[in-house]
Amino acid sequence: MCGIVGYVGAKDCSEVLVNALTKLEYRGYDSAGIAVFDDGEIRTVKTKGKLDDLRQKLKEVGKPSGHVGIGHTRWATHGEPSDINSHPHSGARVTIVHNGIIENYIELKEFLISKGRVFLSETDTEVVAQLLDYEYDGKPLETIDRVMAELKGSFALGIMFKDFPDRVFAVRRESPLIVGVAEGECFIASDVPAILQYTRDYYLLEHDEIATLTKDGVSFVDERLQPIEKELKTADWDMEAAEKGGYPHFMIKEIHEQPEAIRTTILPRIKDGLPCLDECGITLEELKEFKNITIVACGTAMHAGMVGKYVIEDLARVPVNVDIASEFRYRNPIVGRDDLVIIISQSGETADSLAALRLAKSKGATTLAIVNAKGSSIAREADMLIYTLAGPEIAVASTKAYITQLSVMYLFAFELALAKETLSVAECKRLISALQKMPDAVQYVIENCEEKCKYIATKLVSAESLLYIGRGLDYALSMEGSLKLKEVSYIHSESYAAGELKHGTISLINDEMPVISVATQTDVIPKTISNIVEVKSRGAEIILVCTDACARGLKDGIADYVVEIPHSEELLMPITAVVPLQILAYYTAINRGNDPDKPRNLAKSVTVE
Ligand code: M6R
């Protein structure tokens, strides 16, 4: 997704902008640019490609020299990645950077063309720049306000007016934007990591608020242009947390951070050996009343919801429906007053998940957000909120966010089951104690399985297609394993319920289709083993991720490679079983020469539909 930065202060602005953009690379992008006031003129340098291409271009043309500017990494939506379509975009007196989508840009463009305006790019952003210029009356705030009233869609904008060389303006609707502050300087950014190298203090810009940044500070007005006071926040991440800390990639660093992430997430929510979600606004009395639960999310977060469904239904006996947010929001879903809708999201800004949350609220359902990014839109708009405390997740492929989403799902399921009286206090204490052991169990798996997975990954490097199979919780988990592999290795893969194979999919099996089977659930292991034998006899190479107990009972030759993980509480096994699947995906990507942190065509935070 696009990344916005802006700076006003005493430092070399071009330098600050490019440094800050580096910290937003994880969002995914295909071009980059900056615009800086240089001797009273706005100088723009932009290019298709990566920040290294921009650095090269800045060397060639000479970097703008000044102290006020805006910068951008673009993830193409309107118009192909090209120099011309890259941001910043300008009108005669205005230059802007934009994140989001302007839904009515065609009408606005037609209007502006009818007024004699000429467009250079195919972007919706240039329409906003031209409209600002068209409306400009020498008063920036009034102009921005009028233009905002004409825009439909989502946007975060960094704006410079030629007449005001000492300031940057910022505004947002839907798309996130923060304003960082330090002594004698101010910043704008799409996300906190961009500014951490300069300051930890920031404001969250709310919908339709306009910020004016000068070197002396920032002021805010609402959509009626009334001055407003805002709460200053302090990021509890440090630079090191947002950096690679010695690992070659964020993905493997974040895999290794999982024990700590689980610990941090569950610890404050356990009191006297029982789950305690009071601080999240959740009470047993309220929980008791819900008749149905719908979990809505996208991608990895949705897969965490799949595990949640098995666990909640098993323990609390409440029916759970798991829905993909982009499907939920465009159906007429059956949710209402008796229902709880849980939205899971790492970023808290995923456009479809946010829309699903709003739809659920409008239908009278109570909403609970399980979110990692503090102060994000989903976190703020949901009725109840549980933060996953995974820290910043930079790699596009989600790992530690997933494992903390699972941890929260367990805590929630335990709490709900207590409320519904389907779980005794003694049994709940036993499960909580098992959950508290999971950080160590994950640590053990990382330490003992990484080398093996690394080796197995060398065998997958030339596969064109792969199948993941499992039953019950192992099936839910395999969905995540499959997504992880395909997003970073670009090998096609599917996750299948093992028992469903013979209803069609088994026809795909031959000696060119490796099968990864997950077998951690004792009651269905014999069935899964039968499915493994079926695919093995059709030529498939088998990689089996199973508990040590299961491995001991295996006949020789059933699996080509076995990754053993320690047996623990079966309901909690997805927490440990996902780890080898993540590591396999990571090393397969490395072996294929891919950058696992920035998979092609993907963005970390999908803030457009
Ligand atoms: O920020 P969110 O959790 O709402 O993002 C949802 C998906 O885009 C995300 O989980 C995606 O599938 C992962 N990056 C995949 O690893």
Coordinates of C-alpha atoms and ligand atoms in Angstrom, one line a residue:
M1 CA 0.0 0.0 0.0
C2 CA 1.2 3.5 -0.6
G3 CA 3.3 5.2 2.0
I4 CA 3.3 8.9 2.8
V5 CA 5.9 11.0 4.6
G6 CA 6.4 14.7 5.1
Y7 CA 8.8 16.9 7.0
V8 CA 9.2 20.5 8.2
G9 CA 12.3 21.4 10.3
A10 CA 15.9 22.2 10.0
K11 CA 17.3 19.0 8.7
D12 CA 18.1 18.1 5.0
C13 CA 14.5 17.4 3.9
S14 CA 15.4 15.1 1.0
E15 CA 17.5 12.9 3.3
V16 CA 14.8 12.7 6.0
L17 CA 12.0 11.9 3.4
V18 CA 14.0 9.1 1.8
N19 CA 15.0 7.7 5.2
A20 CA 11.5 7.7 6.4
L21 CA 10.2 6.1 3.2
T22 CA 12.7 3.3 3.8
K23 CA 10.8 2.4 6.9
L24 CA 7.6 2.1 4.9
E25 CA 9.0 -0.2 2.3
Y26 CA 7.3 -3.1 4.0
R27 CA 3.9 -1.8 2.9
G28 CA 4.8 -2.8 -0.7
Y29 CA 5.3 -0.3 -3.5
D30 CA 6.3 0.1 -7.2
S31 CA 7.5 3.7 -7.4
A32 CA 8.7 6.5 -5.2
G33 CA 9.2 10.2 -5.1
I34 CA 9.7 13.4 -3.1
A35 CA 8.9 17.1 -3.5
V36 CA 10.8 19.7 -1.5
F37 CA 10.7 23.5 -1.3
D38 CA 14.0 24.5 -2.9
D39 CA 14.7 28.2 -3.0
G40 CA 11.0 29.0 -2.9
E41 CA 10.1 26.6 -5.7
I42 CA 8.7 23.1 -5.3
R43 CA 11.1 20.6 -6.8
T44 CA 9.8 17.1 -7.5
V45 CA 11.9 14.0 -8.2
K46 CA 10.1 10.7 -8.7
T47 CA 10.6 7.4 -10.5
K48 CA 9.2 4.0 -11.1
G49 CA 11.0 1.3 -9.1
K50 CA 12.4 1.0 -5.7
L51 CA 14.0 3.6 -3.3
D52 CA 17.4 2.7 -4.7
D53 CA 16.2 3.9 -8.1
L54 CA 15.0 7.1 -6.5
R55 CA 18.3 7.6 -4.7
Q56 CA 20.1 7.1 -8.0
K57 CA 17.8 9.6 -9.7
L58 CA 18.4 12.1 -6.9
K59 CA 22.2 11.7 -7.5
E60 CA 21.7 12.2 -11.3
V61 CA 19.5 15.3 -11.1
G62 CA 20.8 16.7 -7.8
K63 CA 18.7 16.3 -4.7
P64 CA 16.4 19.2 -3.8
S65 CA 17.9 21.3 -1.1
G66 CA 15.5 22.5 1.5
H67 CA 13.7 21.9 4.8
V68 CA 10.1 21.4 3.9
G69 CA 8.7 18.5 1.8
I70 CA 6.6 15.4 1.2
G71 CA 7.5 12.0 -0.1
H72 CA 5.7 8.9 -1.2
T73 CA 6.0 5.2 -2.1
R74 CA 3.3 4.2 -4.6
W75 CA 1.4 0.9 -4.9
A76 CA -0.3 1.3 -8.2
T77 CA -4.1 1.3 -8.3
H78 CA -5.0 3.8 -11.1
G79 CA -2.5 3.6 -13.9
E80 CA 0.5 1.3 -14.3
P81 CA 3.7 1.8 -12.3
S82 CA 5.6 4.5 -14.3
D83 CA 7.6 7.7 -13.7
I84 CA 4.6 9.9 -14.6
N85 CA 2.1 8.0 -12.4
S86 CA 4.4 8.2 -9.4
H87 CA 3.7 10.7 -6.7
P88 CA 4.0 13.6 -5.9
H89 CA 1.5 15.1 -8.3
S90 CA 1.0 18.8 -8.9
G91 CA -1.3 21.5 -10.1
A92 CA 0.2 24.9 -10.8
R93 CA 0.3 26.0 -7.2
V94 CA -0.2 22.7 -5.3
T95 CA 1.8 19.5 -4.9
I96 CA 0.4 16.4 -3.1
V97 CA 1.0 12.8 -2.1
H98 CA -1.9 10.5 -1.6
N99 CA -2.8 7.1 -0.1
G100 CA -6.2 5.7 -0.9
I101 CA -8.7 5.7 -3.7
I102 CA -10.8 8.6 -4.9
E103 CA -14.0 6.9 -6.1
N104 CA -15.5 9.9 -8.0
Y105 CA -12.3 10.9 -9.7
I106 CA -13.7 10.3 -13.3
E107 CA -16.5 12.8 -12.8
L108 CA -14.1 15.3 -11.2
K109 CA -11.6 14.8 -14.0
E110 CA -14.3 15.4 -16.6
F111 CA -15.3 18.6 -14.8
L112 CA -11.7 19.8 -14.6
I113 CA -11.0 19.0 -18.3
S114 CA -14.2 21.0 -19.2
K115 CA -12.5 23.9 -17.4
G116 CA -9.4 23.6 -19.5
R117 CA -7.2 21.6 -17.2
V118 CA -4.7 19.2 -18.8
F119 CA -3.7 15.9 -17.1
L120 CA -0.3 14.2 -17.3
S121 CA -1.0 11.0 -15.5
E122 CA -3.7 8.4 -15.2
T123 CA -4.0 8.7 -11.5
D124 CA -6.9 9.7 -9.3
T125 CA -4.3 11.6 -7.2
E126 CA -3.6 14.1 -10.0
V127 CA -7.3 14.9 -10.0
V128 CA -7.1 15.9 -6.4
A129 CA -4.0 18.1 -7.0
Q130 CA -5.7 19.8 -9.9
L131 CA -8.9 20.3 -8.0
L132 CA -7.0 21.8 -5.1
D133 CA -5.4 24.2 -7.5
Y134 CA -8.7 25.0 -9.2
E135 CA -10.3 25.8 -5.9
Y136 CA -7.3 27.6 -4.4
D137 CA -8.1 31.1 -3.2
G138 CA -5.0 31.9 -1.2
K139 CA -6.4 30.2 1.9
P140 CA -5.1 26.7 2.2
L141 CA -7.4 25.4 5.0
E142 CA -10.5 26.7 3.4
T143 CA -9.4 25.3 0.0
I144 CA -8.7 21.8 1.5
D145 CA -12.0 21.9 3.3
R146 CA -13.9 22.7 0.1
V147 CA -12.1 20.0 -1.9
M148 CA -12.7 17.4 0.8
A149 CA -16.4 18.0 0.6
E150 CA -16.2 17.1 -3.1
L151 CA -14.1 13.9 -2.7
K152 CA -15.7 10.4 -2.3
G153 CA -13.6 7.5 -1.2
S154 CA -10.6 7.1 1.0
F155 CA -7.6 9.3 1.3
A156 CA -4.7 10.5 3.3
L157 CA -3.0 13.5 1.8
G158 CA 0.2 15.4 2.3
I159 CA -0.1 18.8 0.7
M160 CA 2.2 21.7 -0.1
F161 CA 1.0 25.1 -1.5
K162 CA 3.5 27.1 -3.4
D163 CA 2.6 30.3 -1.5
F164 CA 3.4 28.7 1.8
P165 CA 7.0 27.4 1.6
D166 CA 7.3 27.0 5.4
R167 CA 4.5 24.4 5.9
V168 CA 3.0 21.1 5.0
F169 CA -0.7 20.3 5.3
A170 CA -2.2 16.9 6.0
V171 CA -5.6 15.4 6.0
R172 CA -7.2 12.0 6.1
R173 CA -10.5 10.2 5.5
E174 CA -10.3 6.4 6.1
S175 CA -6.7 6.0 5.2
P176 CA -4.4 6.2 8.2
L177 CA -2.0 9.1 8.8
I178 CA 0.0 10.3 11.8
V179 CA 1.7 13.5 12.7
G180 CA 5.1 13.2 14.5
V181 CA 6.5 16.0 16.6
A182 CA 9.9 16.8 18.0
E183 CA 11.8 19.9 19.0
G184 CA 11.9 22.3 16.0
E185 CA 10.4 19.7 13.6
C186 CA 7.3 17.9 12.5
F187 CA 6.6 14.9 10.4
I188 CA 3.7 13.2 8.7
A189 CA 3.7 9.4 8.0
S190 CA 1.4 6.6 7.1
D191 CA 2.8 4.5 9.9
V192 CA 4.8 4.9 13.1
P193 CA 8.1 3.1 12.0
A194 CA 8.7 5.9 9.4
I195 CA 9.3 8.5 12.2
L196 CA 10.8 6.4 15.0
Q197 CA 14.3 7.3 14.0
Y198 CA 13.4 10.9 14.7
T199 CA 10.7 10.9 17.4
R200 CA 8.4 8.6 19.3
D201 CA 5.8 11.3 19.9
Y202 CA 2.9 11.6 17.5
Y203 CA -0.8 12.5 17.0
L204 CA -3.3 10.3 15.2
L205 CA -5.1 12.3 12.6
E206 CA -8.9 11.5 12.7
H207 CA -11.3 11.5 9.8
D208 CA -11.6 14.9 8.1
E209 CA -9.2 16.7 10.4
I210 CA -6.6 18.9 8.8
A211 CA -3.1 19.4 10.3
T212 CA -0.8 22.3 9.6
L213 CA 2.8 21.6 10.2
T214 CA 5.5 24.2 10.6
K215 CA 8.9 23.9 12.3
D216 CA 7.4 25.5 15.4
G217 CA 4.7 22.8 15.8
V218 CA 1.4 21.5 14.5
S219 CA -2.1 22.7 14.8
F220 CA -5.3 20.9 14.0
V221 CA -8.8 21.9 12.8
D222 CA -11.9 19.8 12.3
E223 CA -14.1 19.8 9.2
R224 CA -15.7 23.0 10.3
L225 CA -12.2 24.5 10.5
Q226 CA -12.6 24.8 14.3
P227 CA -9.3 24.5 16.1
I228 CA -9.0 21.2 18.1
E229 CA -6.7 19.9 20.8
K230 CA -5.4 16.4 20.3
E231 CA -3.9 13.8 22.6
L232 CA -0.2 13.3 22.1
K233 CA 0.7 9.6 21.9
T234 CA 4.1 8.0 22.6
A235 CA 5.1 4.9 20.6
D236 CA 6.1 2.1 22.8
W237 CA 8.2 0.6 20.0
D238 CA 11.8 1.5 19.6
M239 CA 13.8 1.6 16.4
E240 CA 15.4 -1.7 17.2
A241 CA 12.0 -3.3 17.3
A242 CA 11.3 -1.9 13.9
E243 CA 14.7 -3.0 12.5
K244 CA 15.9 -6.5 11.6
G245 CA 18.0 -7.0 14.8
G246 CA 20.7 -9.0 13.0
Y247 CA 18.4 -11.3 11.1
P248 CA 18.6 -11.3 7.3
H249 CA 14.8 -10.7 6.9
F250 CA 12.0 -9.4 9.0
M251 CA 10.0 -12.6 8.4
I252 CA 12.5 -14.9 10.1
K253 CA 13.1 -12.3 12.8
E254 CA 9.4 -12.2 13.5
I255 CA 9.1 -16.0 13.5
H256 CA 11.8 -16.0 16.2
E257 CA 9.9 -13.3 18.1
Q258 CA 6.9 -15.5 18.5
P259 CA 7.5 -16.9 22.0
E260 CA 7.9 -13.4 23.4
A261 CA 4.9 -12.1 21.4
I262 CA 2.6 -14.9 22.8
R263 CA 3.9 -14.2 26.3
T264 CA 3.3 -10.5 26.1
T265 CA -0.2 -11.0 24.7
I266 CA -1.4 -13.6 27.2
L267 CA 0.3 -12.5 30.4
P268 CA -1.8 -9.4 31.2
R269 CA -5.0 -11.3 30.4
I270 CA -4.6 -14.0 33.0
K271 CA -5.5 -13.5 36.7
D272 CA -5.4 -16.1 39.4
G273 CA -5.0 -18.8 36.7
L274 CA -8.2 -17.7 34.8
P275 CA -8.7 -15.6 31.7
C276 CA -9.5 -12.0 32.5
L277 CA -10.6 -9.7 29.6
D278 CA -12.1 -7.0 31.8
E279 CA -9.6 -4.3 30.5
C280 CA -10.9 -5.1 27.0
G281 CA -14.5 -4.2 28.0
I282 CA -15.7 -7.8 28.0
T283 CA -17.7 -9.1 30.9
L284 CA -19.0 -12.6 31.5
E285 CA -22.6 -11.3 31.9
E286 CA -22.4 -9.8 28.4
L287 CA -20.8 -12.9 26.8
K288 CA -23.5 -15.1 28.2
E289 CA -26.1 -13.4 26.0
F290 CA -24.6 -14.0 22.6
K291 CA -26.3 -16.7 20.6
N292 CA -24.1 -16.7 17.5
I293 CA -20.6 -15.6 16.7
T294 CA -19.4 -14.5 13.2
I295 CA -15.7 -14.0 12.7
V296 CA -14.8 -11.7 9.8
A297 CA -11.3 -11.1 8.5
C298 CA -9.0 -11.4 5.5
G299 CA -6.1 -13.7 4.7
T300 CA -4.0 -14.8 7.7
A301 CA -6.3 -13.1 10.1
M302 CA -9.2 -15.1 8.7
H303 CA -7.2 -18.3 9.1
A304 CA -6.8 -17.4 12.8
G305 CA -10.6 -17.1 12.8
M306 CA -10.9 -20.7 11.4
V307 CA -8.9 -22.0 14.3
G308 CA -11.0 -19.9 16.6
K309 CA -14.2 -21.5 15.2
Y310 CA -13.0 -25.0 16.1
V311 CA -12.0 -23.9 19.6
I312 CA -15.0 -21.8 20.5
E313 CA -17.5 -24.3 19.2
D314 CA -15.7 -27.1 21.0
L315 CA -15.4 -25.4 24.3
A316 CA -18.3 -22.9 24.5
R317 CA -20.8 -24.7 22.2
V318 CA -21.8 -21.5 20.4
P319 CA -22.1 -21.7 16.7
V320 CA -19.4 -19.8 14.9
N321 CA -19.4 -18.7 11.3
V322 CA -16.2 -17.6 9.7
D323 CA -16.5 -15.1 6.8
I324 CA -14.1 -13.5 4.4
A325 CA -14.6 -9.7 4.9
S326 CA -14.8 -8.9 1.2
E327 CA -17.7 -11.4 0.9
F328 CA -19.4 -10.5 4.1
R329 CA -19.6 -6.8 3.3
Y330 CA -21.3 -7.3 0.0
R331 CA -23.8 -10.0 1.1
N332 CA -26.8 -9.3 3.3
P333 CA -25.3 -11.2 6.2
I334 CA -27.6 -12.5 8.9
V335 CA -26.2 -10.8 12.0
G336 CA -28.2 -8.9 14.6
R337 CA -28.7 -8.0 18.2
D338 CA -28.0 -11.4 19.7
D339 CA -24.8 -11.8 17.7
L340 CA -21.2 -11.1 18.4
V341 CA -19.1 -10.2 15.3
I342 CA -15.4 -10.6 15.8
I343 CA -13.1 -8.7 13.4
I344 CA -9.5 -9.9 13.4
S345 CA -6.9 -7.7 11.8
Q346 CA -3.2 -7.1 12.3
S347 CA -3.1 -3.6 10.8
G348 CA -6.6 -2.6 11.9
E349 CA -6.9 -0.7 8.6
T350 CA -7.8 -3.4 6.1
A351 CA -10.5 -1.7 4.1
D352 CA -12.8 -4.8 3.7
S353 CA -12.5 -5.7 7.4
L354 CA -13.3 -2.1 8.4
A355 CA -16.4 -2.1 6.1
A356 CA -17.5 -5.4 7.6
L357 CA -17.2 -4.0 11.1
R358 CA -19.3 -1.0 10.1
L359 CA -21.9 -3.2 8.5
A360 CA -22.1 -5.5 11.5
K361 CA -22.6 -2.5 13.7
S362 CA -25.3 -1.1 11.5
K363 CA -27.2 -4.3 11.8
G364 CA -27.2 -4.1 15.6
A365 CA -24.5 -6.7 16.3
T366 CA -22.0 -6.2 19.0
T367 CA -18.5 -6.1 17.6
L368 CA -15.2 -7.2 19.1
A369 CA -11.9 -6.2 17.4
I370 CA -8.8 -8.3 17.8
V371 CA -6.2 -5.9 16.4
N372 CA -2.4 -5.4 16.6
A373 CA -2.0 -1.8 15.5
K374 CA -2.8 0.5 18.4
G375 CA -5.3 3.3 17.7
S376 CA -6.1 1.9 14.2
S377 CA -9.5 2.5 12.7
I378 CA -10.9 -1.0 13.5
A379 CA -9.6 -0.7 17.1
R380 CA -11.3 2.6 17.6
E381 CA -14.6 1.7 16.0
A382 CA -15.3 -1.7 17.5
D383 CA -17.5 -2.0 20.7
M384 CA -14.9 -4.1 22.4
L385 CA -11.2 -4.5 21.8
I386 CA -8.5 -7.0 22.5
Y387 CA -5.0 -6.0 21.3
T388 CA -2.7 -8.7 20.2
L389 CA 0.6 -7.4 21.6
A390 CA 2.9 -8.7 18.9
G391 CA 4.7 -5.4 18.4
P392 CA 5.4 -4.1 14.9
E393 CA 5.0 -6.7 12.2
I394 CA 7.0 -5.5 9.2
A395 CA 7.3 -8.5 6.9
V396 CA 4.3 -8.7 4.6
A397 CA 3.9 -12.4 5.4
S398 CA 2.2 -12.4 8.8
T399 CA 3.7 -14.7 11.4
K400 CA 3.8 -13.3 14.9
A401 CA 0.5 -11.5 14.4
Y402 CA -1.1 -14.8 13.5
I403 CA 0.2 -16.6 16.5
T404 CA -0.9 -13.9 18.9
Q405 CA -4.3 -13.8 17.1
L406 CA -4.5 -17.6 18.0
S407 CA -3.5 -16.8 21.6
V408 CA -6.3 -14.3 21.9
M409 CA -8.8 -16.6 20.3
Y410 CA -7.9 -19.2 23.0
L411 CA -8.3 -16.7 25.8
F412 CA -11.6 -15.5 24.4
A413 CA -12.9 -19.1 23.9
F414 CA -12.0 -20.0 27.5
E415 CA -13.7 -16.8 28.8
L416 CA -16.8 -17.5 26.7
A417 CA -17.0 -21.1 27.8
L418 CA -16.8 -20.0 31.4
A419 CA -19.6 -17.5 30.8
K420 CA -21.7 -20.2 29.1
E421 CA -20.9 -22.6 31.9
T422 CA -19.7 -25.2 29.4
L423 CA -16.3 -25.3 31.0
S424 CA -15.6 -25.8 34.6
V425 CA -13.3 -23.4 36.5
A426 CA -10.9 -26.3 37.2
E427 CA -10.7 -27.4 33.5
C428 CA -10.3 -23.7 32.5
K429 CA -7.4 -23.4 34.9
R430 CA -5.8 -26.5 33.4
L431 CA -6.1 -25.0 29.9
I432 CA -4.8 -21.7 30.9
S433 CA -1.8 -23.4 32.5
A434 CA -1.2 -25.2 29.2
L435 CA -1.5 -21.9 27.3
Q436 CA 1.1 -20.4 29.6
K437 CA 3.5 -23.1 28.5
M438 CA 3.1 -22.3 24.8
P439 CA 5.9 -19.6 24.6
D440 CA 8.4 -22.2 25.7
A441 CA 6.9 -24.9 23.4
V442 CA 7.2 -22.5 20.4
Q443 CA 10.8 -21.7 21.4
Y444 CA 11.6 -25.4 21.5
V445 CA 10.1 -25.9 18.0
I446 CA 12.1 -23.0 16.6
E447 CA 15.3 -24.3 18.1
N448 CA 14.8 -27.9 17.2
C449 CA 13.0 -27.8 13.8
E450 CA 14.5 -24.9 11.9
E451 CA 17.5 -26.9 10.5
K452 CA 15.2 -29.7 9.5
C453 CA 12.7 -27.4 7.8
K454 CA 15.6 -25.6 6.1
Y455 CA 16.7 -28.9 4.7
I456 CA 13.2 -29.9 3.6
A457 CA 12.8 -26.5 1.9
T458 CA 15.7 -27.5 -0.5
K459 CA 13.5 -30.3 -1.7
L460 CA 10.6 -28.0 -2.4
V461 CA 12.5 -25.5 -4.5
S462 CA 11.4 -26.8 -7.9
A463 CA 7.9 -27.9 -7.0
E464 CA 5.2 -26.3 -9.2
S465 CA 2.3 -27.1 -7.0
L466 CA 1.8 -28.5 -3.5
L467 CA -1.0 -29.8 -1.4
Y468 CA -1.5 -29.3 2.4
I469 CA -3.8 -31.8 4.1
G470 CA -5.1 -32.2 7.6
R471 CA -8.3 -32.8 9.6
G472 CA -10.1 -30.6 12.1
L473 CA -7.7 -28.1 13.7
D474 CA -4.9 -29.4 11.5
Y475 CA -7.0 -28.5 8.4
A476 CA -7.7 -25.0 9.8
L477 CA -4.0 -24.6 10.4
S478 CA -3.0 -26.0 7.0
M479 CA -4.8 -23.1 5.4
E480 CA -2.3 -20.7 6.9
G481 CA 0.6 -23.0 6.0
S482 CA -0.5 -23.0 2.4
L483 CA -1.0 -19.2 2.2
K484 CA 2.4 -18.6 3.8
L485 CA 4.1 -20.8 1.2
K486 CA 2.4 -19.4 -1.8
E487 CA 2.8 -15.7 -0.8
V488 CA 6.6 -15.9 -0.3
S489 CA 7.7 -18.8 -2.5
Y490 CA 5.2 -18.2 -5.4
I491 CA 4.6 -21.9 -5.6
H492 CA 1.0 -22.7 -6.1
S493 CA -0.5 -24.6 -3.1
E494 CA -3.9 -25.5 -1.7
S495 CA -5.1 -26.7 1.7
Y496 CA -7.5 -29.5 1.7
A497 CA -9.5 -31.3 4.3
A498 CA -7.8 -34.7 4.1
G499 CA -11.1 -36.6 4.1
E500 CA -12.3 -34.6 1.1
L501 CA -9.4 -35.6 -1.2
K502 CA -11.0 -38.5 -2.8
H503 CA -13.9 -36.5 -3.9
G504 CA -11.9 -35.0 -6.7
T505 CA -8.6 -33.5 -5.8
I506 CA -6.7 -36.8 -5.5
S507 CA -6.7 -36.9 -9.3
L508 CA -4.0 -34.1 -9.2
I509 CA -1.6 -36.3 -7.2
N510 CA 1.5 -37.6 -8.9
D511 CA 5.2 -37.7 -8.2
E512 CA 5.5 -34.0 -9.0
M513 CA 3.1 -32.8 -6.3
P514 CA 4.5 -32.9 -2.8
V515 CA 2.0 -33.2 0.0
I516 CA 2.5 -31.6 3.4
S517 CA 0.4 -33.2 6.0
V518 CA -0.3 -31.9 9.5
A519 CA -1.2 -34.5 12.1
T520 CA -1.5 -33.4 15.7
Q521 CA -5.0 -34.4 16.7
T522 CA -4.9 -37.9 18.2
D523 CA -8.6 -38.8 17.4
V524 CA -8.2 -38.2 13.7
I525 CA -4.5 -39.2 13.2
P526 CA -5.4 -42.8 12.0
K527 CA -7.7 -41.3 9.4
T528 CA -5.1 -38.8 8.3
I529 CA -2.5 -41.5 8.0
S530 CA -4.8 -43.4 5.7
N531 CA -5.1 -40.3 3.5
I532 CA -1.3 -40.0 3.5
V533 CA -1.0 -43.6 2.4
E534 CA -3.5 -42.9 -0.4
V535 CA -1.5 -40.0 -1.8
K536 CA 1.9 -41.7 -1.2
S537 CA 0.8 -44.7 -3.2
R538 CA 0.0 -42.3 -6.1
G539 CA 3.6 -41.0 -6.1
A540 CA 3.5 -37.9 -3.9
E541 CA 6.4 -37.1 -1.7
I542 CA 5.2 -36.7 1.9
I543 CA 6.3 -34.1 4.4
L544 CA 4.6 -34.8 7.7
V545 CA 4.4 -32.3 10.5
C546 CA 3.2 -34.3 13.5
T547 CA 3.6 -34.7 17.3
D548 CA 6.4 -36.8 18.7
A549 CA 3.7 -39.2 19.9
C550 CA 2.4 -39.6 16.4
A551 CA 5.8 -40.0 14.9
R552 CA 6.6 -42.9 17.2
G553 CA 3.6 -44.7 15.9
L554 CA 4.4 -44.2 12.2
K555 CA 5.4 -47.1 10.1
D556 CA 8.7 -46.6 8.3
G557 CA 8.4 -45.3 4.8
I558 CA 5.0 -43.6 5.2
A559 CA 6.5 -40.1 5.1
D560 CA 9.6 -39.0 3.3
Y561 CA 10.3 -36.3 5.8
V562 CA 9.0 -35.9 9.3
V563 CA 9.1 -32.8 11.4
E564 CA 8.3 -33.7 15.0
I565 CA 6.9 -31.2 17.4
P566 CA 6.3 -31.9 21.1
H567 CA 2.9 -33.1 22.0
S568 CA 1.0 -30.6 24.2
E569 CA -2.6 -29.8 25.0
E570 CA -4.3 -30.9 21.7
L571 CA -6.6 -27.9 21.4
L572 CA -3.5 -25.7 21.5
M573 CA -1.4 -27.6 19.0
P574 CA -2.0 -25.0 16.1
I575 CA 0.3 -22.6 18.1
T576 CA 3.3 -24.9 17.8
A577 CA 2.4 -26.7 14.5
V578 CA 2.2 -23.4 12.5
V579 CA 5.9 -22.7 13.3
P580 CA 7.5 -25.4 11.0
L581 CA 5.1 -24.3 8.2
Q582 CA 6.2 -20.7 8.5
I583 CA 9.9 -21.7 8.5
L584 CA 9.4 -24.0 5.5
A585 CA 7.8 -21.2 3.6
Y586 CA 10.6 -18.8 4.5
Y587 CA 13.4 -21.0 3.4
T588 CA 11.6 -22.1 0.3
A589 CA 11.3 -18.5 -0.7
I590 CA 15.0 -17.9 0.1
N591 CA 16.0 -21.0 -2.0
R592 CA 14.0 -19.6 -4.9
G593 CA 15.8 -16.3 -4.7
N594 CA 12.7 -14.4 -3.5
D595 CA 12.7 -11.6 -1.0
P596 CA 10.3 -13.0 1.6
D597 CA 9.8 -9.5 3.2
K598 CA 8.5 -8.0 0.0
P599 CA 6.6 -10.6 -2.0
R600 CA 5.7 -9.5 -5.4
N601 CA 2.2 -7.8 -5.9
L602 CA 1.5 -7.8 -2.2
A603 CA 1.1 -5.0 0.3
K604 CA 1.3 -5.2 4.1
S605 CA -1.8 -3.2 4.8
V606 CA -4.6 -3.5 2.2
T607 CA -6.3 -0.2 2.8
V608 CA -8.1 -0.2 -0.5
E609 CA -10.7 -2.8 -1.7
Ligands
M6R1 O1 -3.9 -6.3 8.6 P1 -4.8 -7.4 8.4 O2 -4.6 -8.5 9.4 O3 -6.3 -7.1 8.4 O4 -4.5 -8.0 7.0 C1 -5.3 -9.1 6.4 C2 -4.5 -9.8 5.3 O5 -4.2 -8.9 4.3 C3 -3.2 -10.3 5.9 O6 -3.4 -11.2 6.9 C4 -2.4 -11.1 4.8 O7 -3.2 -12.2 4.4 C5 -1.1 -11.5 5.3 N1 -0.2 -10.5 5.1 C6 -0.6 -12.8 4.7 O8 0.6 -13.1 5.4

